[in-house]
mmCIF file of C-alpha atoms in Angstrom:
data_model
loop_
_atom_site.group_PDB
_atom_site.id
_atom_site.type_symbol
_atom_site.label_atom_id
_atom_site.label_comp_id
_atom_site.label_asym_id
_atom_site.label_seq_id
_atom_site.Cartn_x
_atom_site.Cartn_y
_atom_site.Cartn_z
ATOM 1 C CA MET H 1 87.775 93.189 87.196
ATOM 2 C CA LEU H 2 89.570 96.014 85.437
ATOM 3 C CA SER H 3 89.266 97.911 82.188
ATOM 4 C CA VAL H 4 92.602 99.213 80.870
ATOM 5 C CA GLN H 5 92.507 101.848 78.136
ATOM 6 C CA PRO H 6 95.939 102.861 76.763
ATOM 7 C CA GLU H 7 96.421 106.594 76.190
ATOM 8 C CA TYR H 8 98.301 107.530 73.026
ATOM 9 C CA ASN H 9 100.171 110.794 72.792
ATOM 10 C CA ALA H 10 102.293 111.633 69.741
ATOM 11 C CA SER H 11 102.237 108.113 68.321
ATOM 12 C CA SER H 12 99.335 105.767 67.611
ATOM 13 C CA HIS H 13 101.609 102.784 68.268
ATOM 14 C CA CYS H 14 103.222 103.732 71.569
ATOM 15 C CA SER H 15 101.464 104.445 74.859
ATOM 16 C CA THR H 16 103.198 105.679 77.997
ATOM 17 C CA SER H 17 100.065 105.863 80.147
ATOM 18 C CA ALA H 18 96.746 104.098 80.589
ATOM 19 C CA ARG H 19 93.391 104.774 82.226
ATOM 20 C CA VAL H 20 92.320 102.020 84.621
ATOM 21 C CA THR H 21 88.680 101.513 85.667
ATOM 22 C CA SER H 22 87.233 98.997 88.099
ATOM 23 C CA ILE H 23 84.249 97.385 86.349
ATOM 24 C CA ALA H 24 83.311 94.329 88.427
ATOM 25 C CA PRO H 25 80.752 94.513 91.267
ATOM 26 C CA TYR H 26 82.342 94.448 94.709
ATOM 27 C CA SER H 27 82.517 90.998 96.295
ATOM 28 C CA GLY H 28 85.453 91.412 98.642
ATOM 29 C CA ARG H 29 89.063 92.463 98.299
ATOM 30 C CA LYS H 30 90.585 91.441 94.949
ATOM 31 C CA GLU H 31 94.116 91.509 93.576
ATOM 32 C CA THR H 32 95.228 91.617 89.948
ATOM 33 C CA ALA H 33 98.063 93.077 87.883
ATOM 34 C CA ILE H 34 98.616 95.335 84.880
ATOM 35 C CA TYR H 35 101.447 94.669 82.437
ATOM 36 C CA ALA H 36 103.214 97.008 80.011
ATOM 37 C CA THR H 37 105.679 95.851 77.352
ATOM 38 C CA ASP H 38 108.472 97.831 75.698
ATOM 39 C CA VAL H 39 107.880 97.085 71.999
ATOM 40 C CA GLN H 40 111.558 97.528 71.126
ATOM 41 C CA THR H 41 113.276 95.540 73.877
ATOM 42 C CA GLY H 42 110.462 93.237 74.948
ATOM 43 C CA LEU H 43 110.977 94.297 78.564
ATOM 44 C CA VAL H 44 107.814 93.778 80.631
ATOM 45 C CA ILE H 45 106.957 95.802 83.715
ATOM 46 C CA ARG H 46 104.221 94.844 86.149
ATOM 47 C CA CYS H 47 102.076 96.791 88.589
ATOM 48 C CA LYS H 48 99.916 95.159 91.241
ATOM 49 C CA VAL H 49 96.389 96.508 91.601
ATOM 50 C CA TYR H 50 94.145 95.955 94.603
ATOM 51 C CA ILE H 51 90.388 96.463 94.436
ATOM 52 C CA ASP H 52 88.671 97.139 97.739
ATOM 53 C CA ARG H 53 86.083 99.375 99.377
ATOM 54 C CA PHE H 54 86.702 102.510 101.417
ATOM 55 C CA SER H 55 86.860 102.169 105.191
ATOM 56 C CA ARG H 56 87.327 105.871 105.947
ATOM 57 C CA ILE H 57 88.304 109.192 104.374
ATOM 58 C CA GLN H 58 90.506 111.954 105.747
ATOM 59 C CA ILE H 59 91.242 115.586 104.846
ATOM 60 C CA PHE H 60 94.938 116.367 104.360
ATOM 61 C CA HIS H 61 96.711 119.733 104.357
ATOM 62 C CA ASN H 62 100.310 120.829 104.970
ATOM 63 C CA SER H 63 99.360 122.972 107.968
ATOM 64 C CA ILE H 64 96.303 123.706 110.096
ATOM 65 C CA LYS H 65 97.247 127.402 110.099
ATOM 66 C CA LEU H 66 96.636 129.606 107.059
ATOM 67 C CA ASP H 67 97.913 133.135 106.434
ATOM 68 C CA LEU H 68 95.343 135.873 105.992
ATOM 69 C CA ASP H 69 94.745 136.298 102.211
ATOM 70 C CA GLY H 70 96.677 133.063 101.661
ATOM 71 C CA LEU H 71 95.490 129.981 99.767
ATOM 72 C CA ALA H 72 95.364 126.383 100.944
ATOM 73 C CA THR H 73 94.698 123.263 98.880
ATOM 74 C CA LEU H 74 92.891 120.577 100.848
ATOM 75 C CA HIS H 75 92.648 117.061 99.490
ATOM 76 C CA VAL H 76 90.894 113.882 100.531
ATOM 77 C CA ARG H 77 92.582 110.529 100.940
ATOM 78 C CA ALA H 78 90.716 107.254 101.320
ATOM 79 C CA PHE H 79 91.849 104.213 103.313
ATOM 80 C CA ASP H 80 90.841 100.569 103.340
ATOM 81 C CA SER H 81 90.338 98.496 106.493
ATOM 82 C CA GLU H 82 94.104 97.875 106.700
ATOM 83 C CA ASP H 83 94.901 101.616 106.379
ATOM 84 C CA ASN H 84 96.282 101.283 102.848
ATOM 85 C CA ILE H 85 95.838 104.519 100.878
ATOM 86 C CA PHE H 86 93.847 104.413 97.642
ATOM 87 C CA SER H 87 95.918 105.684 94.723
ATOM 88 C CA SER H 88 93.337 108.008 93.179
ATOM 89 C CA LEU H 89 89.938 109.501 93.988
ATOM 90 C CA VAL H 90 89.654 111.457 90.741
ATOM 91 C CA GLY H 91 86.127 111.368 89.332
ATOM 92 C CA LEU H 92 84.386 110.714 92.658
ATOM 93 C CA GLN H 93 81.949 113.324 93.935
ATOM 94 C CA PHE H 94 82.400 114.986 97.312
ATOM 95 C CA MET H 95 80.482 117.641 99.207
ATOM 96 C CA TRP H 96 82.545 120.240 101.066
ATOM 97 C CA GLN H 97 81.211 122.724 103.627
ATOM 98 C CA LEU H 98 82.644 125.729 105.493
ATOM 99 C CA VAL H 99 81.221 126.430 108.957
ATOM 100 C CA ALA H 100 82.322 129.194 111.343
ATOM 101 C CA GLU H 101 83.565 127.511 114.525
ATOM 102 C CA ASN H 102 81.497 129.754 116.809
ATOM 103 C CA ASP H 103 78.308 129.293 114.760
ATOM 104 C CA ASP H 104 78.199 133.019 113.969
ATOM 105 C CA SER H 105 77.656 134.589 110.568
ATOM 106 C CA VAL H 106 81.309 135.589 110.081
ATOM 107 C CA HIS H 107 83.222 133.241 107.796
ATOM 108 C CA HIS H 108 87.009 133.158 107.905
ATOM 109 C CA LEU H 109 87.465 131.125 104.717
ATOM 110 C CA GLU H 110 86.020 131.241 101.236
ATOM 111 C CA HIS H 111 86.063 128.585 98.544
ATOM 112 C CA ILE H 112 88.124 129.320 95.425
ATOM 113 C CA PRO H 113 87.090 127.300 92.333
ATOM 114 C CA LEU H 114 89.886 125.083 91.044
ATOM 115 C CA LYS H 115 89.852 126.791 87.655
ATOM 116 C CA ASN H 116 90.404 130.187 89.338
ATOM 117 C CA SER H 117 93.194 128.964 91.606
ATOM 118 C CA PRO H 118 96.917 128.664 90.779
ATOM 119 C CA LEU H 119 96.239 124.957 90.111
ATOM 120 C CA GLY H 120 94.136 125.955 87.098
ATOM 121 C CA ASP H 121 97.119 127.645 85.422
ATOM 122 C CA CYS H 122 98.293 124.408 83.816
ATOM 123 C CA GLY H 123 98.646 125.524 80.198
ATOM 124 C CA GLY H 124 96.198 122.933 78.894
ATOM 125 C CA LEU H 125 98.200 120.054 80.423
ATOM 126 C CA CYS H 126 95.897 119.620 83.399
ATOM 127 C CA GLY H 127 95.613 115.820 83.466
ATOM 128 C CA ASP H 128 93.345 114.726 86.329
ATOM 129 C CA LEU H 129 92.664 118.360 87.212
ATOM 130 C CA GLU H 130 90.507 118.668 84.112
ATOM 131 C CA THR H 131 88.152 116.011 85.505
ATOM 132 C CA GLN H 132 88.138 117.686 88.920
ATOM 133 C CA ILE H 133 87.314 121.084 87.399
ATOM 134 C CA LYS H 134 84.421 119.545 85.429
ATOM 135 C CA LEU H 135 82.993 118.156 88.675
ATOM 136 C CA GLU H 136 83.017 121.631 90.223
ATOM 137 C CA ASP H 137 81.467 123.162 87.117
ATOM 138 C CA SER H 138 78.633 120.624 87.347
ATOM 139 C CA GLY H 139 77.748 121.720 90.891
ATOM 140 C CA SER H 140 79.583 118.994 92.793
ATOM 141 C CA PHE H 141 83.057 118.979 94.309
ATOM 142 C CA ALA H 142 86.142 116.866 93.721
ATOM 143 C CA ASP H 143 88.710 115.425 96.101
ATOM 144 C CA LEU H 144 90.596 118.758 95.874
ATOM 145 C CA PHE H 145 89.239 121.905 97.536
ATOM 146 C CA VAL H 146 90.952 125.318 97.532
ATOM 147 C CA VAL H 147 90.201 127.895 100.239
ATOM 148 C CA LYS H 148 91.378 131.442 100.937
ATOM 149 C CA GLY H 149 91.796 133.044 104.351
ATOM 150 C CA THR H 150 89.506 136.091 104.460
ATOM 151 C CA ALA H 151 89.288 136.955 108.183
ATOM 152 C CA ILE H 152 91.241 136.171 111.328
ATOM 153 C CA GLY H 153 89.743 133.290 113.275
ATOM 154 C CA ARG H 154 88.926 129.587 113.024
ATOM 155 C CA GLU H 155 86.712 127.756 110.553
ATOM 156 C CA ILE H 156 85.498 124.174 110.342
ATOM 157 C CA VAL H 157 85.998 122.486 106.968
ATOM 158 C CA SER H 158 83.968 119.307 106.498
ATOM 159 C CA VAL H 159 83.632 116.864 103.621
ATOM 160 C CA HIS H 160 81.605 113.753 102.877
ATOM 161 C CA LEU H 161 81.590 111.348 99.979
ATOM 162 C CA ALA H 162 78.586 112.045 97.751
ATOM 163 C CA GLU H 163 78.510 108.725 95.909
ATOM 164 C CA PRO H 164 75.359 106.569 96.431
ATOM 165 C CA GLY H 165 75.412 104.677 99.711
ATOM 166 C CA THR H 166 78.556 106.376 101.043
ATOM 167 C CA GLU H 167 77.186 109.640 102.449
ATOM 168 C CA TYR H 168 78.059 108.474 105.978
ATOM 169 C CA MET H 169 81.773 108.580 105.120
ATOM 170 C CA ALA H 170 82.976 112.008 106.263
ATOM 171 C CA ASP H 171 85.757 113.982 107.915
ATOM 172 C CA LYS H 172 86.366 117.495 109.196
ATOM 173 C CA ILE H 173 89.253 119.708 110.316
ATOM 174 C CA VAL H 174 89.570 123.148 111.877
ATOM 175 C CA LEU H 175 91.725 125.689 110.018
ATOM 176 C CA THR H 176 93.104 128.774 111.757
ATOM 177 C CA VAL H 177 93.477 131.997 109.757
ATOM 178 C CA ALA H 178 96.077 134.414 111.133
ATOM 179 C CA GLU H 179 98.352 137.231 110.036
ATOM 180 C CA ALA H 180 101.942 136.198 109.348
ATOM 181 C CA MET H 181 104.201 138.036 111.815
ATOM 182 C CA SER H 182 107.905 138.943 111.868
ATOM 183 C CA ILE H 183 109.964 140.573 114.637
ATOM 184 C CA ASP H 184 112.827 143.039 114.246
ATOM 185 C CA PRO H 185 115.636 142.912 115.245
ATOM 186 C CA PRO H 186 115.744 139.289 114.110
ATOM 187 C CA SER H 187 116.540 136.428 116.471
ATOM 188 C CA PRO H 188 118.885 135.882 118.237
ATOM 189 C CA VAL H 189 119.527 139.259 119.874
ATOM 190 C CA LEU H 190 122.604 139.717 122.096
ATOM 191 C CA VAL H 191 122.787 142.735 124.417
ATOM 192 C CA LEU H 192 124.706 143.947 127.460
ATOM 193 C CA ILE H 193 123.341 144.284 130.989
ATOM 194 C CA GLY H 194 121.225 147.429 131.299
ATOM 195 C CA ALA H 195 120.393 147.681 127.588
ATOM 196 C CA SER H 196 116.884 148.474 126.362
ATOM 197 C CA VAL H 197 115.696 147.232 122.979
ATOM 198 C CA GLN H 198 112.637 148.502 121.129
ATOM 199 C CA TYR H 199 111.231 145.653 119.061
ATOM 200 C CA SER H 200 109.090 146.252 115.991
ATOM 201 C CA LEU H 201 106.470 143.941 114.540
ATOM 202 C CA LYS H 202 105.378 143.514 110.937
ATOM 203 C CA VAL H 203 102.374 141.602 109.642
ATOM 204 C CA ILE H 204 101.400 140.570 106.121
ATOM 205 C CA ARG H 205 98.153 142.159 104.949
ATOM 206 C CA ALA H 206 96.984 141.832 101.342
ATOM 207 C CA ASN H 207 100.403 140.237 100.657
ATOM 208 C CA VAL H 208 102.166 143.463 101.751
ATOM 209 C CA PRO H 209 104.322 143.762 104.923
ATOM 210 C CA GLN H 210 102.931 146.435 107.249
ATOM 211 C CA ALA H 211 104.347 147.771 110.507
ATOM 212 C CA VAL H 212 102.147 147.411 113.586
ATOM 213 C CA THR H 213 101.652 150.588 115.611
ATOM 214 C CA PHE H 214 102.045 150.228 119.385
ATOM 215 C CA PRO H 215 100.160 149.941 121.591
ATOM 216 C CA SER H 216 98.161 147.427 119.578
ATOM 217 C CA PRO H 217 94.837 146.061 120.864
ATOM 218 C CA TYR H 218 95.643 142.692 119.259
ATOM 219 C CA HIS H 219 99.272 142.031 120.254
ATOM 220 C CA GLN H 220 100.878 141.394 123.644
ATOM 221 C CA TRP H 221 104.538 140.875 124.539
ATOM 222 C CA SER H 222 106.033 138.657 127.252
ATOM 223 C CA VAL H 223 109.331 137.033 128.273
ATOM 224 C CA LEU H 224 109.721 133.515 129.631
ATOM 225 C CA ASN H 225 112.503 134.274 132.144
ATOM 226 C CA THR H 226 111.856 137.546 133.981
ATOM 227 C CA SER H 227 115.098 137.222 135.966
ATOM 228 C CA VAL H 228 117.019 137.868 132.722
ATOM 229 C CA SER H 229 114.833 140.602 131.231
ATOM 230 C CA VAL H 230 111.444 142.279 131.440
ATOM 231 C CA VAL H 231 109.252 143.651 128.654
ATOM 232 C CA ASP H 232 106.543 146.272 128.328
ATOM 233 C CA LYS H 233 103.682 144.006 127.228
ATOM 234 C CA LEU H 234 102.050 146.719 125.109
ATOM 235 C CA MET H 235 105.047 148.561 123.628
ATOM 236 C CA GLY H 236 107.546 145.732 123.014
ATOM 237 C CA VAL H 237 110.457 147.394 124.860
ATOM 238 C CA VAL H 238 112.773 144.838 126.509
ATOM 239 C CA HIS H 239 115.098 145.722 129.413
ATOM 240 C CA ALA H 240 118.124 143.486 130.070
ATOM 241 C CA LEU H 241 118.565 142.810 133.815
ATOM 242 C CA HIS H 242 121.054 139.972 134.358
ATOM 243 C CA LEU H 243 123.243 137.581 132.374
ATOM 244 C CA GLY H 244 121.327 134.728 130.795
ATOM 245 C CA ILE H 245 119.063 133.635 127.969
ATOM 246 C CA THR H 246 115.317 133.983 127.616
ATOM 247 C CA ASN H 247 112.672 133.971 124.900
ATOM 248 C CA LEU H 248 110.678 137.016 123.892
ATOM 249 C CA VAL H 249 107.142 136.169 122.781
ATOM 250 C CA VAL H 250 104.591 138.297 120.937
ATOM 251 C CA GLU H 251 101.069 136.885 120.678
ATOM 252 C CA ASP H 252 98.116 137.790 118.483
ATOM 253 C CA ILE H 253 95.371 137.483 121.099
ATOM 254 C CA ARG H 254 92.685 137.114 118.424
ATOM 255 C CA VAL H 255 93.932 133.598 117.657
ATOM 256 C CA SER H 256 94.829 131.214 120.460
ATOM 257 C CA GLY H 257 98.431 130.040 120.227
ATOM 258 C CA HIS H 258 99.453 132.336 117.348
ATOM 259 C CA ILE H 259 102.856 133.591 118.511
ATOM 260 C CA GLN H 260 106.256 134.680 117.247
ATOM 261 C CA VAL H 261 109.327 133.907 119.376
ATOM 262 C CA SER H 262 112.760 135.547 119.486
ATOM 263 C CA SER H 263 115.797 134.423 121.482
ATOM 264 C CA PHE H 264 117.167 137.157 123.796
ATOM 265 C CA HIS H 265 120.700 136.837 125.276
ATOM 266 C CA VAL H 266 122.230 139.085 127.926
ATOM 267 C CA VAL H 267 126.011 138.654 127.641
ATOM 268 C CA LEU H 268 129.392 140.092 128.601
ATOM 269 C CA PRO H 269 131.420 141.891 125.919
ATOM 270 C CA ASP H 270 134.661 140.235 124.858
ATOM 271 C CA THR H 271 136.005 141.999 121.779
ATOM 272 C CA LEU H 272 135.620 145.483 120.308
ATOM 273 C CA VAL H 273 136.476 145.870 116.614
ATOM 274 C CA LEU H 274 136.581 149.008 114.460
ATOM 275 C CA TYR H 275 135.547 148.829 110.799
ATOM 276 C CA LEU H 276 136.617 151.332 108.139
ATOM 277 C CA SER H 277 134.390 151.967 105.091
ATOM 278 C CA PRO H 278 134.893 154.504 102.264
ATOM 279 C CA LEU H 279 132.245 157.158 101.629
ATOM 280 C CA SER H 280 131.286 158.772 98.342
ATOM 281 C CA ASP H 281 131.769 162.483 97.629
ATOM 282 C CA ALA H 282 128.133 162.976 98.657
ATOM 283 C CA GLY H 283 128.809 161.313 102.014
ATOM 284 C CA GLY H 284 126.952 158.081 101.287
ATOM 285 C CA PRO H 285 128.197 154.482 101.201
ATOM 286 C CA VAL H 286 130.146 153.276 98.163
ATOM 287 C CA GLU H 287 128.603 150.369 96.261
ATOM 288 C CA ASP H 288 130.478 147.048 96.314
ATOM 289 C CA SER H 289 132.935 148.365 98.904
ATOM 290 C CA PHE H 290 134.162 146.314 101.850
ATOM 291 C CA SER H 291 134.619 147.274 105.484
ATOM 292 C CA THR H 292 138.157 146.723 106.754
ATOM 293 C CA PRO H 293 138.444 145.528 110.387
ATOM 294 C CA SER H 294 140.949 147.069 112.772
ATOM 295 C CA VAL H 295 142.845 143.780 113.010
ATOM 296 C CA SER H 296 144.126 144.621 109.505
ATOM 297 C CA ARG H 297 146.261 147.604 108.512
ATOM 298 C CA TRP H 298 144.251 150.530 107.166
ATOM 299 C CA TYR H 299 145.302 152.397 104.035
ATOM 300 C CA VAL H 300 143.425 155.639 103.342
ATOM 301 C CA ILE H 301 143.446 158.180 100.531
ATOM 302 C CA SER H 302 144.167 161.804 101.331
ATOM 303 C CA LYS H 303 141.074 164.076 101.486
ATOM 304 C CA ARG H 304 138.689 161.156 101.069
ATOM 305 C CA GLN H 305 135.911 160.598 103.627
ATOM 306 C CA TYR H 306 135.625 157.357 105.583
ATOM 307 C CA LEU H 307 133.156 155.935 108.064
ATOM 308 C CA ILE H 308 134.414 154.174 111.191
ATOM 309 C CA GLN H 309 131.967 151.802 112.889
ATOM 310 C CA ILE H 310 132.279 150.010 116.208
ATOM 311 C CA LYS H 311 131.168 146.407 116.644
ATOM 312 C CA VAL H 312 131.218 144.465 119.895
ATOM 313 C CA TYR H 313 131.362 140.666 120.062
ATOM 314 C CA SER H 314 130.448 138.199 122.782
ATOM 315 C CA GLN H 315 132.727 135.684 124.456
ATOM 316 C CA GLY H 316 133.408 132.188 123.165
ATOM 317 C CA ALA H 317 134.577 130.467 119.998
ATOM 318 C CA GLY H 318 131.349 131.270 118.159
ATOM 319 C CA ALA H 319 131.566 134.975 118.954
ATOM 320 C CA THR H 320 128.403 136.790 117.892
ATOM 321 C CA GLU H 321 127.885 140.503 117.360
ATOM 322 C CA VAL H 322 126.285 142.309 120.290
ATOM 323 C CA LEU H 323 123.533 144.822 119.597
ATOM 324 C CA ILE H 324 124.718 148.251 120.759
ATOM 325 C CA THR H 325 121.917 150.474 122.049
ATOM 326 C CA LYS H 326 121.763 154.084 123.212
ATOM 327 C CA ASP H 327 122.208 152.816 126.778
ATOM 328 C CA GLU H 328 125.856 151.813 126.219
ATOM 329 C CA ASP H 329 128.543 154.367 127.110
ATOM 330 C CA ILE H 330 131.039 154.215 124.245
#
């Protein structure tokens, strides 16, 4: 049923791996075992091997959302009729296809050959990847498929097994390509009643963070609880109305469901603390210096400049710093 070929590395007498090939024609599910013996201790280890036919295949990926200019490695897994996963599909031929979801001419993904991807940087110790790269070089595809996000949108990725008599076995997924977004100030944000906060938005383009200029035709802001705060949907300015907690949401309207969320708290102040920091002769901050809070005694040097900062904290045991805006009268 099986052919077992030991693989020898540094020694011609010791093998730590073997290549296993199914050689018998299929006549139903079969079970056998492979044994390996430690030549010094005589210890024998055993591995069960099941031989069966595929029932279905499925594309696997860590996430269905891909950053613009980012890479994703898709791989195929095969299952038998009992949903057991086959250990390896290396050496089998697959056909992959990229199709724009809206059947237009704009593609949002492009295929990156395995040898040109980060996977190909294996220093000559590629193992199974060497076989998979050879399949691609011959005009077929392997069970691994690397894609790059090239435009914002959605793309259908499909695959079918290209071995004789198995072309019907196929699967497909839809990948979404979107710009990675980050909001500043970072979540959570605590403010006082009446405060206004201007949020900024950065996106990753060509692997470089870039600030988004408002108003943006692609981004809209909203809050979930308008009794706590309201937001200018184009400019990202939030106004605190009443005590409470809400979520601020910014959405890229080019991609359905692509949002970034920040927690927004309107609180009462509880504690005001002063912090003392030394300044250099040029008036700038001193490296590796520490700010001393007003709960401690301050010692200062004559004729030296210092910076005094005010920080306000919320109520409760887990007191958190409150963001002070130009609207506060201090």
